[in-house]
Amino acid sequence: MSVKKVAVIGAGVSGLGAIKSCLEEGLEPICFEKSNDIGGLWRYEETPQSGSPGIYKSLTCNTSKEMTAFSDYPMPDHYPNYLHHSKMMEYLRLYASHFELTEHIQFQTKVCSVRKRPDFSSSGQWDVVVEADGKQKTYIFDGVMICIGQYSEKYLPLQDFPGINKFRGKYLHSWDYKHPYDFVGKRVVVIGIGNSGADVAGEISRVAEQVFLSTRQGAWIWTRVWDNGNPMDAALFTRYNRAVQKFSPTFLINRWTENKLNRRFNHSNYGLQAKHRFLILPSTLSDDLPSHIITGRVLIKPNVKEFIETSVIFEDGTKENIDAVVFATGYTLSFPFLEDEAILDSQHTLFKSVFPPQLEKPTLAFIGLLQPVGAIIPTSELQSRWVVQVFAGLKKLPSESGMMADINRRKWKIAKQFVKSPRVSHRVQYIDYMDEIASEIGVKPNLFSLLLWDPKLAIEMFFGPCSPYQFRLQGPGIWTGARTAILTQRDRILKPLRTRVLKQSEASSCSLFWIKSICVVICLFIFMLVTI
Ligand SMILES: Cc1cc2nc3c(=O)[nH]c(=O)nc-3n(C[C@H](O)[C@H](O)[C@H](O)COP(=O)(O)OP(=O)(O)OC[C@H]3O[C@@H](n4cnc5c(N)ncnc54)[C@H](O)[C@@H]3O)c2cc1C
Ligand SMILES: *[C@@H]1O[C@H](CO)[C@@H](O)[C@H](O)[C@H]1NC(C)=O
Ligand SMILES: *[C@@H]1O[C@H](CO)[C@@H](O)[C@H](O)[C@H]1NC(C)=O
């Protein structure tokens, strides 16, 4: 049989993982990237092209390095835990050159259309039309992986803001926001309290005369720096916590978390009190918003009622003179090259957020289209590892009705867990989703047998950060460095902080080890009961 050819659309983090997975499985990838470089969202540009991701100069990861890395390529140990976007680009370049991915990418080549071939129902093949240098070219592919990201098309709901066309100040979307210099001495409203809104408001407030942050719903604010200074995701996203969470009623988790977040600052006194419980909507990650509020540089306001020429009236009737508005209102999804609506409906119905259920052949996949409560890189990488197994014919998908049943089950669960909102239709619990996809291809770690054969590893895997290396211990794509990577992850977390070395006495942790071992046996048993 000839080698299967796969089109990878986009060379952002999802595209890079997709190329690597194809190579790992012996498929032949060609990646089309419309810009002239890898990195997608993480490549900062002063004036990005419309339809490309746009980020601000100060953007720093909200997921920590041990949780964000590709599963067989830990970040260098001296990297800080939360990377600036330029450092993230550095890592992506290391990854691409280590696995020799760049030679499979055609830059400045835009995919214009992806269509089924006439014999699709037997061949499963696609016609892919690309444009480079103003010339079009058609390729035939056995599989297509769509990795175009979800932060390129601005969502700017101007119709919800009466009077905006009479407003004489300037307004822009957070996509266009690059740095605070344009706002020196200005009075600014930032609309929306997602991660970008909180970041942008805080940054502008250092130089502006006054910043107002307008929010309809409020938000729960959590921080990168968690207890004892550990990275938040590394501290919270552990298998142990997930097991406890599964065991506890939702209201208890909500109460515990909300109390904890309120201990840092009382959300209702700070005007941030959310209308929803903690688990319902994504929370906002901001280490310094409370300090901008307590110093008065940022004032929290309700929704904007209307704009008039030089001012804004909020829903509480207050009126403020305003020079500029930043809409941090998020993004919409679009797939301009998919003309056939039968491939993807308007609801983006996808089997496990990857495969369109109604295709005769499973030869098209969406990578990185979901919103894990956690990092994207390892999630989209694992999706790619599954997809290439399906493309290669090594794994089968259920029938269309089987997939639809699973989709409906998930929709129901999401409606119960989160809230009905387009923002959360692809939201997943990180560990659950990783385990689910890993089970499809037999790379889900077996903690029980590890506990017998390698208790030290099992304990770190259960109580420690659920890092991506856990999915390289067995099965296809096994990586011999995975065990060491897990056992040394805490060293890599501490390394970049140890820039002023102090003498420490090494405490013996022997008895602690046995106490932990006993705990882990009990917990694993409970965990099994709960997950099966
Ligand atoms: C402000 C912000 C902060 C974030 N912080 C984090 C974080 O800390 N951690 C985390 O895990 N996630 C974070 N995310 C999520 C982020 O989307 C992912 O980390 C990741 O960048 C997604 O990568 P991607 O490859 O899926 O998409 P992108 O990075 O958007 O890459 C898509 C690529 O596809 C190309 N492309 C698009 N259309 C075509 C076409 N028709 N033909 C050819 N090429 C095309 C684009 O040029 C681009 O290079 C953040 C997102 C935002 C907006
Ligand atoms: C926050 O402060 C208000 C008083 O302004 C008080 O009623 C409320 O109990 C406080 N919340 C918490 C969680 O302490
Ligand atoms: C990180 O930021 C992106 C974009 O705003 C968001 O989708 C994601 O949920 C954030 N992750 C965390 C852990 O806060």
XYZ file of C-alpha atoms and ligand atoms in Angstrom:
613
model
C 0.000 0.000 0.000
C 1.251 3.476 -0.807
C 2.048 5.923 1.971
C -0.941 8.022 2.916
C -0.681 11.736 2.257
C -2.079 14.090 4.863
C -2.736 17.824 4.543
C -2.119 19.769 7.735
C -3.683 23.239 7.569
C -1.875 25.768 9.766
C 1.540 25.663 11.470
C 0.600 26.904 14.921
C 1.129 24.660 17.943
C -1.654 22.320 16.787
C -0.216 22.064 13.274
C 3.278 21.298 14.576
C 1.942 18.489 16.762
C -0.049 17.180 13.801
C 2.997 17.060 11.499
C 5.009 15.297 14.213
C 2.236 12.735 14.774
C 1.972 11.981 11.043
C 5.712 11.369 10.837
C 5.577 9.173 13.931
C 2.931 6.997 12.279
C 4.659 6.817 8.884
C 2.194 9.078 7.089
C 3.368 11.781 4.714
C 2.312 15.252 5.875
C 2.323 18.474 3.892
C 1.550 21.470 6.050
C 0.170 24.646 4.458
C 0.736 27.837 6.403
C -0.527 31.116 5.051
C 1.982 33.272 6.928
C 5.738 33.070 6.517
C 6.552 31.412 9.847
C 5.515 28.811 12.397
C 3.890 29.558 15.773
C 0.437 30.924 14.889
C -0.945 32.832 17.844
C 2.386 32.924 19.640
C 4.196 34.878 16.946
C 3.819 38.525 17.851
C 3.263 40.916 14.983
C 2.872 44.660 15.245
C 0.291 44.662 12.454
C -1.105 41.172 11.948
C -3.039 40.355 8.774
C -6.761 40.229 9.218
C -7.858 36.639 9.698
C -4.678 35.790 11.636
C -4.330 35.608 15.394
C -3.310 38.871 17.086
C -1.718 39.199 20.522
C -0.367 42.027 22.667
C 3.265 42.708 23.365
C 3.127 41.656 27.018
C 1.176 38.411 26.548
C 2.367 35.696 28.900
C 1.104 32.120 29.039
C -1.656 31.328 31.476
C -0.628 27.682 31.681
C 2.692 26.667 33.212
C 5.560 25.116 31.293
C 5.339 21.584 32.698
C 1.635 21.433 31.831
C 2.025 23.149 28.449
C 4.892 21.190 26.892
C 4.640 18.654 24.081
C 4.504 15.239 25.711
C 7.893 14.027 24.518
C 9.742 17.321 24.605
C 9.883 19.005 28.029
C 10.791 22.659 28.058
C 14.399 23.496 28.970
C 14.712 23.428 32.757
C 15.847 27.041 33.051
C 12.715 28.396 31.319
C 10.408 30.346 33.631
C 7.189 28.587 34.617
C 4.986 30.990 32.709
C 6.458 31.931 29.370
C 6.347 35.259 27.626
C 5.152 34.760 24.047
C 8.683 35.276 22.702
C 9.962 32.463 24.933
C 7.108 30.256 23.751
C 8.220 30.916 20.154
C 11.747 29.938 21.156
C 10.417 26.617 22.495
C 8.360 25.990 19.359
C 11.441 26.603 17.204
C 13.434 24.130 19.324
C 10.645 21.574 18.910
C 10.302 22.093 15.169
C 14.026 21.795 14.586
C 14.481 18.800 16.921
C 11.871 16.763 15.045
C 12.728 18.311 11.660
C 9.209 19.546 11.056
C 9.892 22.706 9.061
C 10.826 20.872 5.871
C 7.241 19.598 5.696
C 5.742 23.099 5.758
C 4.903 25.221 2.714
C 4.859 28.814 3.923
C 2.888 31.681 2.416
C 0.484 29.115 1.109
C -3.158 29.583 1.942
C -5.698 26.801 1.762
C -8.692 28.104 -0.222
C -10.897 25.057 -0.428
C -11.199 21.526 0.894
C -13.681 19.380 -1.018
C -14.571 15.698 -1.167
C -13.364 13.986 -4.320
C -16.102 12.491 -6.525
C -15.157 8.980 -5.381
C -15.032 10.051 -1.724
C -17.363 7.347 -0.457
C -14.877 4.684 -1.543
C -11.509 6.508 -1.454
C -12.107 8.990 1.385
C -9.885 11.414 -0.534
C -9.961 15.202 -0.637
C -9.210 17.884 -3.206
C -7.295 20.637 -1.479
C -6.865 23.901 -3.369
C -4.053 26.146 -2.156
C -2.913 29.575 -3.244
C 0.696 30.757 -3.250
C 2.157 33.748 -5.110
C -1.303 34.427 -6.540
C -1.345 31.022 -8.223
C -3.727 28.202 -7.335
C -2.775 24.559 -7.180
C -4.854 21.471 -6.415
C -3.572 18.529 -4.384
C -5.155 15.183 -3.622
C -4.926 14.013 -0.001
C -5.925 10.858 1.862
C -6.514 12.822 5.036
C -6.911 16.420 6.206
C -6.111 17.864 9.630
C -7.525 21.340 10.221
C -5.359 23.251 12.697
C -6.316 26.885 12.147
C -6.956 27.935 15.756
C -9.929 29.804 17.160
C -8.642 33.302 17.872
C -8.481 34.940 14.450
C -11.978 36.274 13.760
C -12.858 39.130 16.104
C -16.267 39.095 17.711
C -17.317 42.747 17.882
C -21.017 42.961 18.806
C -21.452 46.674 18.014
C -25.199 46.191 17.608
C -25.395 45.642 21.384
C -23.901 49.075 22.024
C -26.308 51.844 21.016
C -24.695 55.111 20.025
C -21.270 53.629 19.217
C -21.363 55.204 15.730
C -21.816 58.652 17.288
C -18.960 58.089 19.739
C -16.088 60.450 18.875
C -13.308 58.665 20.729
C -11.538 55.686 19.266
C -12.518 52.086 19.767
C -10.788 48.837 18.977
C -10.950 45.097 19.616
C -8.412 43.490 21.955
C -7.097 41.722 18.812
C -5.814 45.161 17.652
C -4.386 46.079 21.044
C -0.576 45.860 21.109
C 0.791 48.092 23.877
C -0.407 50.787 26.276
C 1.516 53.753 24.784
C -1.490 55.006 22.819
C -3.464 55.369 26.040
C -1.158 57.588 28.104
C -3.265 60.069 30.088
C -6.518 58.833 28.533
C -9.796 57.740 30.070
C -10.481 54.242 28.824
C -13.267 51.670 29.071
C -12.406 48.018 28.623
C -15.442 45.869 27.889
C -15.348 42.229 28.963
C -13.566 40.505 31.812
C -12.042 37.467 30.127
C -8.298 36.884 30.375
C -7.591 39.489 27.698
C -9.912 42.100 29.206
C -8.318 41.796 32.641
C -4.784 41.889 31.183
C -5.419 44.846 28.912
C -7.254 46.874 31.582
C -4.449 46.315 34.082
C -1.726 47.178 31.621
C -3.379 50.359 30.326
C -4.193 51.479 33.859
C -0.498 51.983 34.630
C -0.331 54.891 32.177
C -3.927 55.989 31.653
C -5.700 58.687 33.636
C -8.443 56.214 34.539
C -9.548 52.778 33.383
C -13.071 51.411 33.734
C -13.593 47.683 33.352
C -17.142 46.924 32.331
C -18.602 43.478 32.995
C -22.082 42.122 32.627
C -21.587 38.910 34.552
C -18.668 39.486 36.880
C -16.001 36.797 37.158
C -14.108 34.585 39.538
C -10.463 35.598 39.500
C -7.729 33.066 40.037
C -3.999 33.436 39.773
C -0.932 31.990 38.148
C 0.852 32.012 41.478
C -0.939 29.483 43.672
C -0.357 28.242 47.234
C 3.296 28.255 48.292
C 4.102 29.975 45.031
C 3.462 26.914 42.901
C 2.110 27.334 39.370
C -1.682 27.147 39.604
C -2.270 24.422 37.039
C 0.589 22.265 38.303
C -0.820 22.512 41.825
C -4.489 21.977 40.957
C -4.593 19.667 37.946
C -3.581 16.467 39.673
C -5.234 13.061 39.460
C -5.723 13.155 43.196
C -7.689 16.421 43.022
C -9.735 15.132 40.114
C -10.625 12.007 42.084
C -11.660 14.075 45.096
C -13.643 16.372 42.811
C -15.478 13.492 41.203
C -16.373 12.265 44.623
C -17.676 15.579 45.939
C -21.003 17.185 45.182
C -20.762 20.199 42.874
C -22.002 22.647 45.478
C -19.177 21.692 47.823
C -16.525 22.219 45.157
C -18.096 25.566 44.312
C -18.227 26.613 47.926
C -14.697 25.508 48.696
C -13.228 27.240 45.645
C -15.259 30.411 46.003
C -14.282 30.706 49.667
C -10.681 30.229 48.734
C -10.803 32.870 45.994
C -12.689 35.228 48.304
C -10.002 34.887 50.966
C -7.551 36.596 48.624
C -10.021 39.434 48.086
C -13.744 39.604 48.670
C -15.207 39.482 45.159
C -18.380 41.263 46.166
C -16.535 44.163 47.835
C -14.410 44.498 44.697
C -17.473 44.662 42.445
C -16.497 41.443 40.723
C -19.027 39.096 42.332
C -20.032 36.717 39.540
C -23.671 36.006 38.824
C -22.748 32.361 38.350
C -21.158 29.704 40.544
C -17.469 28.948 40.067
C -17.752 25.802 37.927
C -20.331 27.218 35.532
C -18.206 29.526 33.382
C -14.486 29.828 32.690
C -12.751 31.882 35.349
C -10.405 34.747 34.626
C -6.730 34.347 35.313
C -5.176 37.551 36.582
C -2.518 37.975 39.195
C -2.699 41.728 39.378
C -6.269 42.823 38.727
C -7.050 43.098 42.468
C -4.016 45.320 43.004
C -5.114 47.615 40.185
C -8.553 47.787 41.774
C -7.345 48.484 45.292
C -5.104 51.269 44.005
C -8.063 52.767 42.147
C -6.466 52.608 38.741
C -9.170 50.226 37.541
C -12.802 50.819 38.483
C -15.260 47.991 37.919
C -18.482 48.994 36.162
C -21.615 47.173 34.988
C -22.593 46.738 31.358
C -22.525 49.761 29.037
C -26.033 51.080 28.319
C -25.086 53.509 25.575
C -22.401 55.678 24.081
C -22.791 59.380 23.508
C -20.332 61.587 21.696
C -17.635 61.818 24.344
C -18.945 59.659 27.116
C -20.397 56.374 28.203
C -23.526 55.701 30.240
C -23.447 52.476 32.241
C -26.479 50.408 33.200
C -26.398 51.784 36.750
C -27.001 55.261 35.299
C -23.486 56.580 35.949
C -21.856 58.577 33.173
C -18.133 58.907 32.500
C -16.155 60.924 29.988
C -14.228 58.511 27.826
C -11.493 58.844 25.184
C -11.138 55.242 24.092
C -12.850 51.869 24.278
C -11.290 48.408 24.060
C -13.693 45.588 23.260
C -12.343 42.396 24.820
C -15.376 40.549 23.531
C -13.718 37.448 22.208
C -13.713 35.626 18.892
C -15.921 33.677 16.504
C -15.046 30.529 14.625
C -15.037 30.266 10.865
C -13.783 27.803 8.278
C -13.933 29.729 5.000
C -12.373 26.897 2.984
C -15.063 24.386 3.907
C -17.915 25.070 1.501
C -19.768 21.854 2.147
C -22.037 22.369 5.131
C -22.435 18.629 5.450
C -18.865 18.518 6.788
C -19.365 20.872 9.705
C -22.718 22.226 10.848
C -23.181 25.612 12.483
C -23.141 23.989 15.936
C -19.711 22.495 15.238
C -20.945 19.033 16.080
C -17.868 16.847 16.365
C -17.167 13.425 17.823
C -14.938 14.064 20.865
C -14.341 17.566 19.431
C -12.354 16.054 16.552
C -14.275 14.087 13.912
C -17.382 15.237 11.988
C -19.745 12.312 12.574
C -21.543 12.279 9.236
C -18.674 11.640 6.788
C -18.664 8.295 4.958
C -14.926 7.992 5.677
C -13.173 9.374 8.763
C -10.490 11.235 6.822
C -11.004 14.774 8.103
C -10.233 16.005 11.607
C -10.300 19.242 13.578
C -7.358 19.732 15.912
C -7.308 22.203 18.797
C -10.896 23.282 18.395
C -11.767 22.712 22.010
C -11.314 24.712 25.174
C -9.687 22.550 27.768
C -9.622 23.926 31.275
C -5.879 23.516 30.893
C -3.254 23.814 28.174
C -3.922 23.424 24.461
C -0.593 22.016 23.268
C -0.773 18.588 24.957
C -4.482 18.283 24.244
C -4.231 18.981 20.543
C -1.115 16.811 20.336
C -2.994 13.852 21.807
C -5.886 14.483 19.411
C -3.399 14.300 16.537
C -1.942 11.043 17.833
C -5.450 9.563 17.800
C -6.295 10.993 14.382
C -3.238 9.536 12.661
C -4.125 6.103 14.045
C -7.591 6.453 12.531
C -6.182 7.764 9.221
C -3.743 4.846 9.105
C -6.633 2.431 9.587
C -5.296 1.136 12.911
C -8.249 2.454 14.909
C -11.915 2.502 13.945
C -14.553 5.064 14.844
C -18.051 4.029 15.919
C -20.926 4.236 13.426
C -22.559 7.615 12.788
C -25.359 6.840 15.222
C -22.841 5.645 17.802
C -20.936 8.913 17.470
C -24.128 10.974 17.645
C -25.135 9.157 20.830
C -21.775 10.021 22.373
C -22.087 13.637 21.214
C -25.537 13.966 22.734
C -24.386 12.408 25.975
C -21.601 14.949 26.144
C -23.869 17.857 25.317
C -26.142 16.824 28.132
C -23.209 16.563 30.522
C -21.872 19.970 29.513
C -25.304 21.544 29.918
C -25.365 20.062 33.406
C -21.756 20.883 34.306
C -21.301 24.268 32.734
C -23.854 26.712 31.358
C -25.439 26.908 27.931
C -23.320 29.395 26.079
C -21.358 29.332 22.846
C -18.264 30.018 24.961
C -18.399 26.595 26.522
C -19.669 24.260 23.825
C -16.172 22.812 23.438
C -15.149 23.106 27.073
C -13.705 19.976 28.619
C -12.145 18.940 31.902
C -8.462 18.549 31.108
C -7.624 15.246 32.801
C -10.906 13.564 31.839
C -10.518 14.518 28.211
C -6.868 13.478 28.048
C -7.680 10.088 29.579
C -10.618 9.641 27.221
C -8.582 10.258 24.069
C -5.624 8.321 25.484
C -7.885 5.294 26.018
C -8.786 5.383 22.321
C -5.188 4.659 21.378
C -4.045 2.679 24.402
C -1.748 5.282 25.944
C -3.723 5.954 29.114
C -1.359 5.141 31.978
C -2.320 2.235 34.161
C -1.803 3.523 37.679
C -2.630 0.209 39.295
C 0.060 -1.809 37.653
C 2.473 1.103 38.065
C 1.745 1.103 41.766
C 2.951 -2.480 41.927
C 5.955 -2.177 39.638
C 7.010 1.417 40.084
C 5.387 2.931 43.183
C 7.582 6.006 43.141
C 6.357 6.895 39.663
C 2.740 6.034 40.476
C 2.773 8.354 43.471
C 4.152 11.283 41.505
C 1.594 10.610 38.783
C -1.268 10.568 41.232
C -0.346 13.427 43.568
C 1.859 15.455 41.254
C 0.888 17.611 38.280
C -0.897 15.552 35.596
C 1.733 16.512 33.051
C 1.631 15.462 29.379
C 4.536 12.989 29.755
C 2.077 10.633 31.473
C 0.721 9.798 28.034
C 4.069 8.630 26.673
C 4.697 5.766 29.085
C 3.141 3.027 26.976
C 1.496 2.202 23.669
C 2.133 3.796 20.271
C 4.467 6.781 20.479
C 6.036 5.494 23.701
C 8.975 7.697 24.774
C 11.726 6.259 26.931
C 12.352 9.627 28.574
C 8.799 9.882 29.922
C 9.459 8.322 33.332
C 12.429 10.584 34.029
C 10.516 13.599 32.753
C 7.757 12.928 35.285
C 10.117 12.305 38.181
C 12.087 15.474 37.474
C 9.188 17.823 36.721
C 9.322 19.467 40.130
C 13.026 20.164 39.677
C 12.244 21.911 36.423
C 9.559 23.972 38.160
C 12.026 25.120 40.827
C 15.132 25.512 38.665
C 14.290 28.931 37.147
C 13.461 30.293 40.616
C 16.772 29.266 42.171
C 18.715 32.279 41.067
C 19.883 33.127 44.569
C 21.026 29.843 45.997
C 20.437 29.276 49.698
C 21.939 26.523 51.814
C 19.268 24.009 52.755
C 19.351 20.954 54.976
C 18.009 17.928 53.206
C 15.089 16.621 55.257
C 14.567 12.909 55.216
C 11.371 12.078 53.410
C 11.475 8.334 53.985
C 8.588 7.988 56.426
C 6.584 10.491 54.376
C 7.084 8.204 51.414
C 5.354 5.315 53.183
C 2.493 7.432 54.441
C 1.979 8.673 50.911
C 2.145 5.127 49.559
C -0.649 4.004 51.838
C -2.725 7.042 50.934
C -2.183 6.410 47.260
C -3.444 2.840 47.510
C -6.615 4.003 49.203
C -7.107 6.870 46.811
C -6.461 4.779 43.730
C -9.027 2.312 44.913
C -11.581 5.083 45.316
C -10.515 6.557 42.000
C -11.133 3.230 40.269
C -14.543 2.904 41.844
C -15.451 6.365 40.677
C -14.070 6.258 37.154
C -15.297 2.827 36.117
C -4.636 35.818 24.462
C -4.536 34.317 24.434
C -3.739 33.651 25.363
C -3.636 32.267 25.353
N -2.829 31.669 26.281
C -2.729 30.317 26.285
C -1.881 29.641 27.207
O -1.221 30.262 28.021
N -1.805 28.299 27.174
C -2.522 27.580 26.268
O -2.427 26.367 26.280
N -3.330 28.183 25.391
C -3.442 29.519 25.359
N -4.246 30.128 24.449
C -4.971 29.295 23.480
C -4.203 29.254 22.141
O -5.171 29.367 21.176
C -3.398 27.992 21.983
O -2.366 27.960 22.909
C -2.703 27.820 20.635
O -2.018 28.986 20.254
C -3.608 27.373 19.566
O -2.792 26.994 18.488
P -3.354 26.515 17.116
O -2.212 25.940 16.382
O -4.533 25.652 17.339
O -3.890 27.845 16.396
P -3.086 29.152 15.964
O -1.969 29.419 16.864
O -4.115 30.196 15.773
O -2.456 28.770 14.546
C -3.241 28.612 13.395
C -2.350 28.754 12.161
O -3.119 28.420 11.009
C -2.820 29.325 9.958
N -3.961 29.342 9.028
C -5.223 29.733 9.286
N -5.993 29.602 8.180
C -5.205 29.101 7.218
C -5.443 28.738 5.845
N -6.645 28.859 5.268
N -4.404 28.257 5.123
C -3.172 28.127 5.693
N -2.910 28.444 6.971
C -3.922 28.927 7.737
C -2.569 30.624 10.674
O -1.773 31.501 9.889
C -1.857 30.169 11.954
O -0.464 30.148 11.794
C -4.359 31.514 24.407
C -5.159 32.182 23.485
C -5.255 33.561 23.488
C -6.140 34.250 22.489
C -17.726 40.049 51.589
O -18.058 41.256 52.222
C -19.447 41.408 52.506
C -19.654 42.754 53.153
O -19.339 43.776 52.287
C -19.931 40.326 53.439
O -21.327 40.421 53.627
C -19.597 38.976 52.842
O -19.906 37.951 53.761
C -18.118 38.889 52.484
N -17.891 37.639 51.800
C -17.016 36.747 52.235
C -16.914 35.488 51.472
O -16.312 36.946 53.197
C -5.841 30.960 28.863
O -6.277 31.964 27.980
C -7.116 31.502 26.927
C -7.464 32.675 26.055
O -8.004 33.739 26.764
C -8.365 30.835 27.515
O -9.167 30.304 26.480
C -7.961 29.731 28.471
O -9.110 29.189 29.103
C -7.015 30.263 29.535
N -6.570 29.161 30.378
C -6.615 29.192 31.713
C -6.096 27.992 32.437
O -7.045 30.154 32.323
